mmCIF file of C-alpha atoms in Angstrom:
data_model
loop_
_atom_site.group_PDB
_atom_site.id
_atom_site.type_symbol
_atom_site.label_atom_id
_atom_site.label_comp_id
_atom_site.label_asym_id
_atom_site.label_seq_id
_atom_site.Cartn_x
_atom_site.Cartn_y
_atom_site.Cartn_z
ATOM 1 C CA ARG A 849 78.345 52.109 -66.091
ATOM 2 C CA ASN A 850 77.848 51.455 -62.376
ATOM 3 C CA LEU A 851 76.565 54.993 -61.922
ATOM 4 C CA TYR A 852 73.821 54.401 -64.492
ATOM 5 C CA ILE A 853 72.766 51.046 -63.064
ATOM 6 C CA THR A 854 72.709 52.369 -59.503
ATOM 7 C CA THR A 855 70.833 55.498 -60.550
ATOM 8 C CA PHE A 856 68.268 53.431 -62.451
ATOM 9 C CA LEU A 857 67.631 51.041 -59.554
ATOM 10 C CA LEU A 858 67.544 53.737 -56.875
ATOM 11 C CA SER A 859 65.285 55.958 -59.000
ATOM 12 C CA THR A 860 62.914 53.070 -59.655
ATOM 13 C CA ILE A 861 62.646 52.431 -55.907
ATOM 14 C CA MET A 862 62.214 56.119 -55.079
ATOM 15 C CA GLY A 863 59.673 56.547 -57.858
ATOM 16 C CA ASN A 864 57.627 53.659 -56.473
ATOM 17 C CA LEU A 865 57.857 55.129 -52.961
ATOM 18 C CA PHE A 866 56.674 58.517 -54.229
ATOM 19 C CA GLN A 867 53.793 56.857 -56.087
ATOM 20 C CA SER A 868 52.715 54.725 -53.124
ATOM 21 C CA ASN A 869 52.879 57.682 -50.708
ATOM 22 C CA GLY A 870 51.256 60.154 -53.125
ATOM 23 C CA ALA A 871 47.655 61.253 -53.372
ATOM 24 C CA SER A 872 46.934 58.707 -56.101
ATOM 25 C CA ALA A 873 46.231 55.139 -55.116
ATOM 26 C CA ALA A 874 47.000 53.857 -58.626
ATOM 27 C CA MET A 875 49.188 50.801 -58.980
ATOM 28 C CA CYS A 876 52.727 51.514 -60.111
ATOM 29 C CA LEU A 877 54.064 49.203 -62.780
ATOM 30 C CA GLY A 878 57.079 49.659 -65.001
ATOM 31 C CA ALA A 879 60.455 51.292 -65.002
ATOM 32 C CA SER A 880 59.477 54.830 -65.916
ATOM 33 C CA GLY A 881 60.645 56.152 -62.544
ATOM 34 C CA GLY A 882 64.100 54.718 -63.245
ATOM 35 C CA ILE A 883 64.151 56.197 -66.738
ATOM 36 C CA CYS A 884 63.166 59.586 -65.325
ATOM 37 C CA GLY A 885 65.972 59.113 -62.781
ATOM 38 C CA LEU A 886 68.422 58.734 -65.646
ATOM 39 C CA ASN A 887 66.978 61.977 -67.034
ATOM 40 C CA GLY A 888 67.636 63.625 -63.657
ATOM 41 C CA LEU A 889 71.210 62.334 -63.674
ATOM 42 C CA MET A 890 71.752 63.591 -67.220
ATOM 43 C CA TYR A 891 70.263 66.981 -66.333
ATOM 44 C CA VAL A 892 72.708 67.436 -63.463
ATOM 45 C CA VAL A 893 75.702 66.220 -65.492
ATOM 46 C CA LEU A 894 74.879 68.555 -68.391
ATOM 47 C CA THR A 895 74.345 71.465 -66.006
ATOM 48 C CA LYS A 896 77.692 70.797 -64.321
ATOM 49 C CA ALA A 897 79.342 70.658 -67.749
ATOM 50 C CA GLY A 898 77.925 74.042 -68.694
ATOM 51 C CA GLU A 899 75.593 72.652 -71.371
ATOM 52 C CA SER A 900 72.479 74.531 -70.242
ATOM 53 C CA ASN A 901 70.734 74.314 -73.637
ATOM 54 C CA LYS A 902 70.901 70.518 -73.613
ATOM 55 C CA ALA A 903 69.878 70.423 -69.944
ATOM 56 C CA ASN A 904 66.840 72.581 -70.718
ATOM 57 C CA LYS A 905 65.733 70.067 -73.367
ATOM 58 C CA ILE A 906 65.607 67.401 -70.661
ATOM 59 C CA ILE A 907 63.404 69.656 -68.531
ATOM 60 C CA GLN A 908 61.154 70.258 -71.553
ATOM 61 C CA SER A 909 60.770 66.515 -72.139
ATOM 62 C CA MET A 910 59.948 65.980 -68.462
ATOM 63 C CA LEU A 911 57.294 68.710 -68.601
ATOM 64 C CA ILE A 912 55.739 67.064 -71.661
ATOM 65 C CA LEU A 913 55.728 63.735 -69.816
ATOM 66 C CA LEU A 914 54.073 65.314 -66.769
ATOM 67 C CA PHE A 915 51.485 67.036 -68.965
ATOM 68 C CA TYR A 916 50.649 63.704 -70.574
ATOM 69 C CA GLY A 917 50.372 62.214 -67.081
ATOM 70 C CA ILE A 918 47.797 64.848 -66.151
ATOM 71 C CA LEU A 919 45.705 63.888 -69.177
ATOM 72 C CA ASP A 920 45.878 60.128 -68.551
ATOM 73 C CA LYS A 921 44.895 58.927 -65.082
ATOM 74 C CA ASN A 922 46.844 55.664 -65.551
ATOM 75 C CA VAL A 923 50.224 57.436 -65.690
ATOM 76 C CA GLY A 924 52.052 57.718 -62.359
ATOM 77 C CA ASN A 925 53.335 61.289 -62.294
ATOM 78 C CA ALA A 926 54.499 60.910 -58.707
ATOM 79 C CA SER A 927 56.733 58.034 -59.808
ATOM 80 C CA HIS A 928 58.214 60.163 -62.595
ATOM 81 C CA VAL A 929 58.898 63.104 -60.276
ATOM 82 C CA GLY A 930 60.344 60.865 -57.561
ATOM 83 C CA GLY A 931 62.619 59.125 -60.037
ATOM 84 C CA PHE A 932 63.822 62.432 -61.500
ATOM 85 C CA ILE A 933 64.580 63.848 -58.046
ATOM 86 C CA ALA A 934 66.438 60.684 -56.990
ATOM 87 C CA GLY A 935 68.506 60.715 -60.194
ATOM 88 C CA ALA A 936 69.343 64.390 -59.739
ATOM 89 C CA ILE A 937 70.486 63.791 -56.153
ATOM 90 C CA VAL A 938 72.680 60.871 -57.218
ATOM 91 C CA GLY A 939 74.114 63.069 -59.976
ATOM 92 C CA LEU A 940 74.880 65.890 -57.565
ATOM 93 C CA ILE A 941 76.665 63.679 -55.070
ATOM 94 C CA PHE A 942 78.161 60.851 -57.123
ATOM 95 C CA GLY A 943 78.180 62.211 -60.672
ATOM 96 C CA PRO A 944 81.256 63.554 -62.431
ATOM 97 C CA ASN A 945 82.373 67.109 -61.835
ATOM 98 C CA PHE A 946 83.721 69.446 -64.465
ATOM 99 C CA ARG A 947 86.167 72.300 -64.323
ATOM 100 C CA ARG A 948 87.311 74.841 -66.858
ATOM 101 C CA ALA A 949 90.701 74.328 -68.440
ATOM 102 C CA TYR A 950 92.919 77.385 -68.547
ATOM 103 C CA VAL A 951 94.435 76.484 -71.907
ATOM 104 C CA SER A 952 92.201 75.435 -74.751
ATOM 105 C CA PRO A 953 93.634 72.531 -76.762
ATOM 106 C CA ARG A 954 94.620 73.053 -80.392
ATOM 107 C CA ARG A 955 91.842 72.257 -82.834
ATOM 108 C CA THR A 956 92.440 69.663 -85.490
ATOM 109 C CA PRO A 957 90.882 69.652 -88.987
ATOM 110 C CA TRP A 958 88.600 66.722 -88.121
ATOM 111 C CA GLN A 959 87.134 68.688 -85.198
ATOM 112 C CA ASP A 960 86.035 71.425 -87.606
ATOM 113 C CA MET A 961 84.530 68.832 -89.916
ATOM 114 C CA TYR A 962 82.561 67.135 -87.088
ATOM 115 C CA ALA A 963 82.032 70.174 -84.857
ATOM 116 C CA ASP A 964 78.323 69.467 -84.420
ATOM 117 C CA GLN A 965 79.048 65.979 -83.036
ATOM 118 C CA ILE A 966 81.442 67.088 -80.292
ATOM 119 C CA THR A 967 79.477 66.854 -77.069
ATOM 120 C CA LEU A 968 81.442 68.970 -74.603
ATOM 121 C CA ASN A 969 83.195 72.279 -74.867
ATOM 122 C CA PRO A 970 86.943 71.526 -75.277
ATOM 123 C CA SER A 971 87.771 73.997 -72.512
ATOM 124 C CA ILE A 972 85.892 71.859 -69.951
ATOM 125 C CA ARG A 973 87.688 68.984 -68.235
ATOM 126 C CA GLN A 974 86.096 66.184 -66.252
ATOM 127 C CA SER A 975 87.176 65.612 -62.653
ATOM 128 C CA PRO A 976 86.207 62.797 -60.260
ATOM 129 C CA SER A 977 82.978 62.833 -58.262
ATOM 130 C CA LYS A 978 82.780 64.068 -54.690
ATOM 131 C CA LEU A 979 82.236 60.593 -53.240
ATOM 132 C CA PRO A 980 82.786 57.082 -54.599
ATOM 133 C CA LEU A 981 79.586 55.323 -55.619
ATOM 134 C CA SER A 982 80.411 52.380 -53.366
ATOM 135 C CA TYR A 983 79.659 54.606 -50.332
ATOM 136 C CA LEU A 984 76.032 54.863 -51.419
ATOM 137 C CA LEU A 985 75.750 51.108 -51.873
ATOM 138 C CA TRP A 986 77.231 50.430 -48.425
ATOM 139 C CA VAL A 987 74.930 52.976 -46.755
ATOM 140 C CA LEU A 988 71.881 51.425 -48.420
ATOM 141 C CA LEU A 989 72.974 47.910 -47.426
ATOM 142 C CA ILE A 990 73.586 48.919 -43.792
ATOM 143 C CA TYR A 991 70.248 50.741 -43.659
ATOM 144 C CA CYS A 992 68.379 47.737 -45.049
ATOM 145 C CA MET A 993 70.070 45.407 -42.574
ATOM 146 C CA SER A 994 69.287 47.702 -39.618
ATOM 147 C CA GLN A 995 65.542 47.748 -40.314
ATOM 148 C CA SER A 996 63.776 44.492 -39.508
ATOM 149 C CA ALA A 997 61.151 45.051 -42.210
ATOM 150 C CA LEU A 998 63.853 45.613 -44.856
ATOM 151 C CA ARG A 999 66.331 42.832 -43.993
ATOM 152 C CA GLN A 1000 65.098 40.537 -46.725
ATOM 153 C CA ILE A 1001 65.603 43.100 -49.532
ATOM 154 C CA PRO A 1002 69.354 42.440 -50.172
ATOM 155 C CA SER A 1003 68.817 38.675 -50.273
ATOM 156 C CA GLN A 1004 65.772 39.100 -52.558
ATOM 157 C CA ILE A 1005 67.834 41.265 -54.934
ATOM 158 C CA ALA A 1006 70.611 38.669 -54.954
ATOM 159 C CA GLN A 1007 68.113 35.865 -55.580
ATOM 160 C CA GLY A 1008 66.542 37.825 -58.450
ATOM 161 C CA LEU A 1009 69.953 38.395 -60.021
ATOM 162 C CA VAL A 1010 71.078 34.769 -59.639
ATOM 163 C CA SER A 1011 67.861 33.194 -60.905
ATOM 164 C CA PRO A 1012 65.656 35.667 -62.817
ATOM 165 C CA GLY A 1013 61.938 34.987 -62.570
ATOM 166 C CA SER A 1014 62.177 32.947 -59.381
ATOM 167 C CA LEU A 1015 60.585 35.625 -57.195
ATOM 168 C CA SER A 1016 57.589 36.236 -59.432
ATOM 169 C CA GLY A 1017 57.031 32.591 -60.322
ATOM 170 C CA VAL A 1018 57.673 33.162 -64.023
ATOM 171 C CA ALA A 1019 60.583 30.714 -63.926
ATOM 172 C CA ASN A 1020 58.149 27.935 -62.941
ATOM 173 C CA LEU A 1021 56.020 28.586 -66.015
ATOM 174 C CA LEU A 1022 58.887 28.001 -68.432
#
């Protein structure tokens, strides 16, 4: 659960950075960069698990999204690409790893009945990630505190979590 939340937030930030530094000067609004980051995470996890057909479907959906972004000037393709890349990097470093099991477990009758609903090959076992996710959070916090222009970000995030709407002024309207 923490991996998904962290990936979403980091991908949203990276997507906005890609959009603001890209060739387009369009405003970036929404969480599509974070959603594309979750797609990047899922792509890496499925690739690590040996599920290349499912991973290719994620790439196909991203290509369709990028094609739609070419047709509509209001869609921030740079945000989508930045979010996907950020999610893939988080998945590579902090996502689960998989290894092949040498002995395949015995199949039960219910597995044959629901074979199409089993997500992973039974001969693949999950192993822990390379680094704990807390390392990424500490590195980001230390980086934000070391930059004078970024020092207010952690406190702004905490304020937004404690009292939603207080930063945007929406809480005053209610």
